[in-house]
mmCIF file of C-alpha atoms and ligand atoms in Angstrom:
data_model
loop_
_atom_site.group_PDB
_atom_site.id
_atom_site.type_symbol
_atom_site.label_atom_id
_atom_site.label_comp_id
_atom_site.label_asym_id
_atom_site.label_seq_id
_atom_site.Cartn_x
_atom_site.Cartn_y
_atom_site.Cartn_z
ATOM 1 C CA MET A 1 -37.729 2.578 -25.160
ATOM 2 C CA ASN A 2 -37.140 -0.595 -22.898
ATOM 3 C CA ALA A 3 -34.280 -1.208 -20.569
ATOM 4 C CA LEU A 4 -31.367 -3.617 -21.724
ATOM 5 C CA TYR A 5 -30.589 -3.996 -18.374
ATOM 6 C CA ARG A 6 -32.650 -3.434 -14.938
ATOM 7 C CA LEU A 7 -31.066 -3.725 -11.575
ATOM 8 C CA ILE A 8 -33.606 -4.233 -9.170
ATOM 9 C CA GLY A 9 -32.300 -4.544 -5.103
ATOM 10 C CA ILE A 10 -28.819 -5.771 -6.248
ATOM 11 C CA ARG A 11 -26.289 -6.789 -3.372
ATOM 12 C CA GLN A 12 -23.163 -8.197 -3.991
ATOM 13 C CA SER A 13 -21.148 -9.578 -0.927
ATOM 14 C CA HIS A 14 -18.278 -11.157 -0.029
ATOM 15 C CA GLY A 15 -18.474 -12.762 3.439
ATOM 16 C CA GLU A 16 -19.671 -10.105 5.652
ATOM 17 C CA ARG A 17 -18.863 -7.175 3.634
ATOM 18 C CA THR A 18 -21.426 -5.812 0.925
ATOM 19 C CA VAL A 19 -19.451 -4.381 -1.959
ATOM 20 C CA LEU A 20 -22.187 -3.456 -4.249
ATOM 21 C CA ALA A 21 -25.642 -2.388 -3.241
ATOM 22 C CA ILE A 22 -27.778 -0.787 -6.076
ATOM 23 C CA ASP A 23 -31.574 -0.633 -5.545
ATOM 24 C CA ASP A 24 -32.593 0.356 -8.888
ATOM 25 C CA LEU A 25 -30.884 1.155 -12.118
ATOM 26 C CA ALA A 26 -32.079 0.986 -15.607
ATOM 27 C CA LEU A 27 -29.669 0.952 -18.631
ATOM 28 C CA PHE A 28 -30.920 1.312 -22.328
ATOM 29 C CA PRO A 29 -29.794 -0.023 -25.534
ATOM 30 C CA GLY A 30 -27.456 2.011 -27.801
ATOM 31 C CA LYS A 31 -26.073 4.248 -25.345
ATOM 32 C CA LEU A 32 -23.104 4.941 -23.798
ATOM 33 C CA TYR A 33 -22.254 4.878 -20.030
ATOM 34 C CA THR A 34 -19.158 6.015 -18.268
ATOM 35 C CA LEU A 35 -18.737 4.387 -14.726
ATOM 36 C CA THR A 36 -16.690 6.156 -12.003
ATOM 37 C CA GLY A 37 -15.690 5.697 -8.571
ATOM 38 C CA ALA A 38 -12.708 5.478 -6.343
ATOM 39 C CA ASN A 39 -10.640 2.066 -6.307
ATOM 40 C CA GLY A 40 -12.719 -0.527 -4.523
ATOM 41 C CA SER A 41 -15.922 1.250 -5.197
ATOM 42 C CA GLY A 42 -17.524 -1.622 -7.021
ATOM 43 C CA LYS A 43 -17.053 -0.814 -10.807
ATOM 44 C CA THR A 44 -15.358 -4.270 -11.608
ATOM 45 C CA THR A 45 -17.878 -5.937 -9.494
ATOM 46 C CA LEU A 46 -20.801 -4.446 -11.407
ATOM 47 C CA LEU A 47 -19.290 -4.970 -14.917
ATOM 48 C CA THR A 48 -19.049 -8.522 -13.793
ATOM 49 C CA LEU A 49 -22.769 -8.747 -13.400
ATOM 50 C CA LEU A 50 -23.502 -7.229 -16.272
ATOM 51 C CA ALA A 51 -21.446 -9.247 -18.053
ATOM 52 C CA LEU A 52 -23.473 -11.987 -16.519
ATOM 53 C CA LEU A 53 -20.165 -13.999 -15.370
ATOM 54 C CA ALA A 54 -21.359 -13.975 -11.366
ATOM 55 C CA PRO A 55 -24.944 -13.993 -9.906
ATOM 56 C CA PRO A 56 -25.687 -11.171 -7.248
ATOM 57 C CA THR A 57 -25.907 -12.402 -3.678
ATOM 58 C CA ALA A 58 -29.385 -10.910 -3.551
ATOM 59 C CA GLY A 59 -31.660 -9.200 -6.057
ATOM 60 C CA GLU A 60 -32.926 -9.223 -9.672
ATOM 61 C CA LEU A 61 -30.942 -8.387 -12.812
ATOM 62 C CA ARG A 62 -33.171 -8.304 -15.783
ATOM 63 C CA TYR A 63 -31.714 -8.330 -19.226
ATOM 64 C CA GLU A 64 -34.062 -7.286 -22.150
ATOM 65 C CA GLY A 65 -37.192 -7.162 -19.743
ATOM 66 C CA GLU A 66 -36.538 -10.725 -18.444
ATOM 67 C CA PRO A 67 -35.074 -11.933 -14.998
ATOM 68 C CA VAL A 68 -31.814 -13.734 -15.821
ATOM 69 C CA GLN A 69 -31.636 -17.358 -14.966
ATOM 70 C CA TRP A 70 -28.372 -18.213 -13.550
ATOM 71 C CA THR A 71 -27.985 -21.663 -15.265
ATOM 72 C CA ASN A 72 -25.480 -22.680 -17.722
ATOM 73 C CA ALA A 73 -28.171 -23.585 -20.387
ATOM 74 C CA ALA A 74 -29.847 -19.969 -19.742
ATOM 75 C CA LEU A 75 -26.653 -18.175 -19.666
ATOM 76 C CA LEU A 76 -24.965 -19.466 -22.913
ATOM 77 C CA GLY A 77 -26.945 -17.547 -25.449
ATOM 78 C CA LEU A 78 -27.089 -14.482 -23.645
ATOM 79 C CA ARG A 79 -23.150 -14.249 -22.739
ATOM 80 C CA ARG A 80 -22.630 -14.176 -26.592
ATOM 81 C CA GLN A 81 -24.372 -10.883 -26.664
ATOM 82 C CA VAL A 82 -22.045 -9.282 -24.018
ATOM 83 C CA THR A 83 -18.728 -8.887 -24.196
ATOM 84 C CA LEU A 84 -16.421 -7.714 -21.369
ATOM 85 C CA LEU A 85 -12.949 -6.552 -21.585
ATOM 86 C CA HIS A 86 -11.175 -7.200 -18.321
ATOM 87 C CA GLN A 87 -9.131 -4.427 -16.484
ATOM 88 C CA SER A 88 -6.095 -6.718 -17.038
ATOM 89 C CA PRO A 89 -6.662 -8.542 -20.203
ATOM 90 C CA TYR A 90 -5.048 -11.870 -20.681
ATOM 91 C CA LEU A 91 -3.404 -12.423 -24.356
ATOM 92 C CA PHE A 92 -2.204 -15.905 -24.779
ATOM 93 C CA ASP A 93 1.133 -16.849 -26.593
ATOM 94 C CA GLY A 94 0.715 -16.754 -30.112
ATOM 95 C CA SER A 95 0.115 -14.323 -33.031
ATOM 96 C CA VAL A 96 -1.831 -11.112 -32.466
ATOM 97 C CA PHE A 97 -3.902 -12.247 -35.295
ATOM 98 C CA ALA A 98 -4.759 -15.758 -33.479
ATOM 99 C CA ASN A 99 -5.752 -13.703 -29.990
ATOM 100 C CA VAL A 100 -7.936 -11.481 -31.854
ATOM 101 C CA ALA A 101 -9.475 -14.462 -33.961
ATOM 102 C CA PHE A 102 -10.005 -16.481 -30.575
ATOM 103 C CA GLY A 103 -13.543 -15.411 -29.946
ATOM 104 C CA LEU A 104 -14.551 -15.347 -33.330
ATOM 105 C CA LYS A 105 -13.635 -19.034 -33.897
ATOM 106 C CA LEU A 106 -15.455 -19.985 -30.857
ATOM 107 C CA ARG A 107 -18.484 -18.338 -32.546
ATOM 108 C CA GLY A 108 -18.114 -20.266 -35.709
ATOM 109 C CA ILE A 109 -16.609 -17.204 -37.914
ATOM 110 C CA ARG A 110 -14.152 -18.460 -40.012
ATOM 111 C CA GLY A 111 -12.441 -17.759 -43.465
ATOM 112 C CA ASP A 112 -12.943 -14.159 -45.112
ATOM 113 C CA GLU A 113 -15.044 -12.939 -42.532
ATOM 114 C CA LYS A 114 -12.921 -13.838 -39.509
ATOM 115 C CA GLN A 115 -9.845 -12.222 -41.845
ATOM 116 C CA ARG A 116 -11.839 -8.932 -42.451
ATOM 117 C CA ARG A 117 -13.098 -8.553 -38.901
ATOM 118 C CA VAL A 118 -9.640 -9.216 -37.418
ATOM 119 C CA GLU A 119 -8.047 -6.612 -39.761
ATOM 120 C CA GLN A 120 -10.675 -4.051 -39.303
ATOM 121 C CA ALA A 121 -10.296 -4.607 -35.529
ATOM 122 C CA LEU A 122 -6.697 -3.961 -35.439
ATOM 123 C CA GLU A 123 -7.142 -1.175 -37.741
ATOM 124 C CA LEU A 124 -9.567 0.822 -35.622
ATOM 125 C CA VAL A 125 -7.121 0.556 -32.372
ATOM 126 C CA GLY A 126 -4.267 1.851 -34.682
ATOM 127 C CA LEU A 127 -2.230 -1.478 -34.918
ATOM 128 C CA PRO A 128 -2.709 -2.278 -38.649
ATOM 129 C CA GLY A 129 -0.342 -4.889 -39.765
ATOM 130 C CA PHE A 130 0.261 -6.166 -36.353
ATOM 131 C CA GLY A 131 -1.326 -9.622 -36.929
ATOM 132 C CA GLN A 132 1.793 -11.835 -37.403
ATOM 133 C CA ARG A 133 3.667 -9.953 -34.407
ATOM 134 C CA ARG A 134 4.010 -12.063 -31.179
ATOM 135 C CA ALA A 135 1.463 -11.118 -28.496
ATOM 136 C CA ARG A 136 4.025 -11.791 -25.727
ATOM 137 C CA GLU A 137 6.275 -9.708 -27.193
ATOM 138 C CA LEU A 138 3.952 -6.472 -27.170
ATOM 139 C CA SER A 139 4.699 -3.539 -24.952
ATOM 140 C CA GLY A 140 1.901 -3.309 -22.234
ATOM 141 C CA GLY A 141 -0.241 -0.633 -24.089
ATOM 142 C CA GLU A 142 -0.009 -2.438 -27.217
ATOM 143 C CA ALA A 143 -1.371 -5.411 -25.618
ATOM 144 C CA GLN A 144 -4.152 -3.558 -24.021
ATOM 145 C CA ARG A 145 -5.308 -2.423 -27.732
ATOM 146 C CA VAL A 146 -4.912 -5.891 -28.712
ATOM 147 C CA ALA A 147 -7.423 -7.070 -26.165
ATOM 148 C CA MET A 148 -9.453 -3.987 -26.801
ATOM 149 C CA ALA A 149 -9.332 -5.141 -30.693
ATOM 150 C CA ARG A 150 -10.437 -8.629 -29.626
ATOM 151 C CA ALA A 151 -13.503 -7.310 -28.086
ATOM 152 C CA LEU A 152 -14.407 -5.059 -30.700
ATOM 153 C CA ALA A 153 -14.006 -7.970 -33.620
ATOM 154 C CA LEU A 154 -16.759 -9.633 -31.631
ATOM 155 C CA GLU A 155 -19.194 -6.634 -32.494
ATOM 156 C CA PRO A 156 -21.192 -7.495 -29.228
ATOM 157 C CA LYS A 157 -24.540 -5.978 -28.690
ATOM 158 C CA VAL A 158 -23.274 -5.024 -25.252
ATOM 159 C CA LEU A 159 -19.528 -4.263 -24.484
ATOM 160 C CA LEU A 160 -18.268 -3.594 -21.428
ATOM 161 C CA LEU A 161 -14.710 -1.968 -20.875
ATOM 162 C CA ASP A 162 -12.862 -2.140 -17.640
ATOM 163 C CA GLU A 163 -10.538 0.954 -17.957
ATOM 164 C CA PRO A 164 -9.393 0.491 -21.449
ATOM 165 C CA LEU A 165 -7.753 3.411 -21.727
ATOM 166 C CA ALA A 166 -5.721 3.402 -18.374
ATOM 167 C CA ASN A 167 -2.252 2.035 -20.199
ATOM 168 C CA VAL A 168 -2.518 3.841 -23.331
ATOM 169 C CA ASP A 169 -0.575 6.969 -24.462
ATOM 170 C CA ARG A 170 -2.281 10.110 -25.199
ATOM 171 C CA GLY A 171 -2.569 9.869 -28.947
ATOM 172 C CA THR A 172 -4.008 6.391 -28.721
ATOM 173 C CA SER A 173 -6.662 7.394 -25.984
ATOM 174 C CA GLU A 174 -7.911 9.863 -28.339
ATOM 175 C CA LEU A 175 -7.914 7.357 -31.193
ATOM 176 C CA LEU A 176 -9.820 4.617 -29.004
ATOM 177 C CA GLU A 177 -12.005 7.263 -27.570
ATOM 178 C CA GLY A 178 -13.386 8.147 -30.928
ATOM 179 C CA VAL A 179 -14.113 4.349 -31.797
ATOM 180 C CA ILE A 180 -15.764 3.922 -28.248
ATOM 181 C CA ALA A 181 -17.883 6.952 -28.690
ATOM 182 C CA ALA A 182 -19.028 5.908 -32.284
ATOM 183 C CA LEU A 183 -20.082 2.647 -31.150
ATOM 184 C CA PRO A 184 -23.647 3.614 -29.848
ATOM 185 C CA GLU A 185 -24.544 4.886 -33.376
ATOM 186 C CA ARG A 186 -24.148 1.153 -34.567
ATOM 187 C CA GLY A 187 -26.404 -0.055 -31.891
ATOM 188 C CA THR A 188 -23.862 -1.119 -29.219
ATOM 189 C CA THR A 189 -24.524 -0.434 -25.734
ATOM 190 C CA VAL A 190 -20.990 0.592 -24.040
ATOM 191 C CA ILE A 191 -20.470 0.590 -20.293
ATOM 192 C CA MET A 192 -16.836 1.692 -19.745
ATOM 193 C CA THR A 193 -15.112 2.362 -16.292
ATOM 194 C CA THR A 194 -12.434 5.166 -15.986
ATOM 195 C CA HIS A 195 -10.513 7.110 -13.440
ATOM 196 C CA ASP A 196 -10.044 10.212 -16.115
ATOM 197 C CA PRO A 197 -12.438 12.871 -14.759
ATOM 198 C CA GLU A 198 -12.555 14.235 -18.175
ATOM 199 C CA HIS A 199 -13.851 11.133 -19.971
ATOM 200 C CA PRO A 200 -17.378 11.440 -19.101
ATOM 201 C CA GLY A 201 -17.804 14.892 -20.727
ATOM 202 C CA ARG A 202 -15.723 13.967 -23.699
ATOM 203 C CA LEU A 203 -17.195 10.826 -24.457
ATOM 204 C CA GLY A 204 -20.761 11.777 -23.773
ATOM 205 C CA GLY A 205 -23.614 9.844 -22.797
ATOM 206 C CA GLU A 206 -24.416 9.184 -19.154
ATOM 207 C CA GLN A 207 -22.211 8.797 -15.908
ATOM 208 C CA ILE A 208 -22.883 6.493 -13.134
ATOM 209 C CA HIS A 209 -20.675 7.116 -10.385
ATOM 210 C CA LEU A 210 -20.247 4.627 -7.347
ATOM 211 C CA ILE A 211 -19.505 5.531 -3.709
ATOM 212 C CA ALA A 212 -18.456 2.230 -1.898
ATOM 213 C CA GLY A 213 -20.813 0.417 -3.866
ATOM 214 C CA GLU A 214 -23.780 2.682 -3.974
ATOM 215 C CA LEU A 215 -24.821 5.130 -6.637
ATOM 216 C CA ALA A 216 -23.720 8.621 -5.898
ATOM 217 C CA CYS A 217 -26.966 9.983 -6.884
ATOM 218 C CA PRO A 218 -29.936 7.501 -6.217
ATOM 219 C CA GLY A 219 -31.648 10.107 -8.394
ATOM 220 C CA PHE A 220 -29.930 8.587 -11.537
ATOM 221 C CA VAL A 221 -32.658 5.907 -10.915
ATOM 222 C CA PRO A 222 -34.396 6.710 -14.258
ATOM 223 C CA GLU A 223 -37.738 7.965 -13.798
ATOM 224 C CA ILE A 224 -39.433 4.835 -15.215
ATOM 225 C CA ASN A 225 -43.102 5.377 -16.275
ATOM 226 C CA ALA A 226 -44.781 2.349 -14.580
ATOM 227 C CA SER A 227 -47.257 1.888 -17.364
ATOM 228 C CA THR A 228 -45.047 2.558 -20.369
ATOM 229 C CA GLY A 229 -41.486 1.613 -18.772
ATOM 230 C CA PHE A 230 -40.187 4.683 -20.667
ATOM 231 C CA GLN A 231 -37.245 6.348 -19.188
ATOM 232 C CA THR A 232 -37.207 10.111 -18.711
ATOM 233 C CA GLU A 233 -34.507 11.273 -20.901
ATOM 234 C CA GLY A 234 -31.232 13.567 -19.706
ATOM 235 C CA VAL A 235 -31.181 12.189 -16.089
ATOM 236 C CA SER A 236 -27.692 12.413 -14.983
ATOM 237 C CA ASN A 237 -26.214 12.177 -11.392
ATOM 238 C CA ARG A 238 -23.171 14.230 -12.851
ATOM 239 C CA ALA A 239 -24.100 17.233 -10.639
ATOM 240 C CA TYR A 240 -23.586 15.232 -7.663
ATOM 241 C CA LEU A 241 -19.770 14.399 -8.027
HETATM 242 N N1 ATP B 301 -13.424 -12.003 -4.761
HETATM 243 C C1 ATP B 301 -13.285 -11.040 -3.785
HETATM 244 N N2 ATP B 301 -13.296 -11.522 -2.388
HETATM 245 C C2 ATP B 301 -13.493 -10.392 -1.531
HETATM 246 N N3 ATP B 301 -13.579 -9.015 -1.852
HETATM 247 C C3 ATP B 301 -13.382 -8.819 -3.201
HETATM 248 C C4 ATP B 301 -13.446 -9.676 -4.274
HETATM 249 N N4 ATP B 301 -13.653 -8.976 -5.396
HETATM 250 C C5 ATP B 301 -13.789 -7.843 -5.032
HETATM 251 N N5 ATP B 301 -13.727 -7.663 -3.864
HETATM 252 C C6 ATP B 301 -13.819 -6.300 -3.223
HETATM 253 O O1 ATP B 301 -15.040 -5.631 -3.365
HETATM 254 C C7 ATP B 301 -14.657 -4.158 -3.458
HETATM 255 C C8 ATP B 301 -14.883 -3.754 -5.016
HETATM 256 O O2 ATP B 301 -14.183 -4.212 -5.766
HETATM 257 P P1 ATP B 301 -13.883 -3.945 -7.397
HETATM 258 O O3 ATP B 301 -12.945 -4.611 -7.980
HETATM 259 O O4 ATP B 301 -15.317 -3.925 -7.960
HETATM 260 O O5 ATP B 301 -13.548 -2.283 -6.998
HETATM 261 P P2 ATP B 301 -13.251 -1.050 -8.461
HETATM 262 O O6 ATP B 301 -14.346 -0.097 -8.010
HETATM 263 O O7 ATP B 301 -13.094 -1.877 -9.963
HETATM 264 O O8 ATP B 301 -11.800 -0.718 -8.118
HETATM 265 P P3 ATP B 301 -10.375 -0.337 -8.866
HETATM 266 O O9 ATP B 301 -10.753 1.182 -9.277
HETATM 267 O O10 ATP B 301 -9.435 -0.387 -8.015
HETATM 268 O O11 ATP B 301 -10.683 -1.323 -10.157
HETATM 269 C C9 ATP B 301 -13.188 -4.048 -3.044
HETATM 270 O O12 ATP B 301 -13.146 -3.638 -1.680
HETATM 271 C C10 ATP B 301 -12.701 -5.345 -3.241
HETATM 272 O O13 ATP B 301 -11.622 -5.713 -2.322
HETATM 273 MG MG1 MG B 302 -11.782 -2.608 -11.203
#
């Protein structure tokens, strides 16, 4: 299986400070990764890079085997494949339906298909019938779930979730965990940050742990066979936590 993302010699700096330093990391399609680490360890920085929203200060990011060209023209198509659910998502003042449908409209998805996807996404996050509610009047947890529905409705190839379960109650968390865990079966690659130590075990998949911007276990670097590009399965840095 070829890597979906490959990070080589990546450095992300703000002024003098390097906040992300990953020498080699490969992420594979149709898999689920949990991304853990203390506050400020670089999780959001890494997701922002994977979302192709900001180029690294140094190093090479490859997507589907090709080095990412950081020009607007080259990024336009790629960014449509990748959706990032922000840590503090923004909903505009309007109906829940309009918020969930927003990205679909931008992609030219209209009519019945738009309706179907919005309704299905709201159902998935446990908010059926919320379409006509005003987004600004939702509770914090409800707003978080609407933002999740907006991301799911896009049915992206890669879904990057930045602490999607941080503000939701236990029942909702279990519901969303089920939704998230099922995504790889549909071919979606999921990378999700979390501070809940139980999530990596409950959701399955692989865990990537960052300590001060570096992989906790450089051994997580998959054993890429130089000639085939295949990864040895089952490598995890969980034992190093
Ligand atoms: N625009 C910026 N300018 C300067 N420093 C920044 C900037 N963005 C992030 N940083 C710093 O980079 C480091 C990593 O931040 P990041 O947001 O990636 O951490 P995180 O692991 O997502 O933390 P949290 O768990 O709190 O969300 C932090 O020390 C942060 O202060
Ligand atoms: Mg963060």
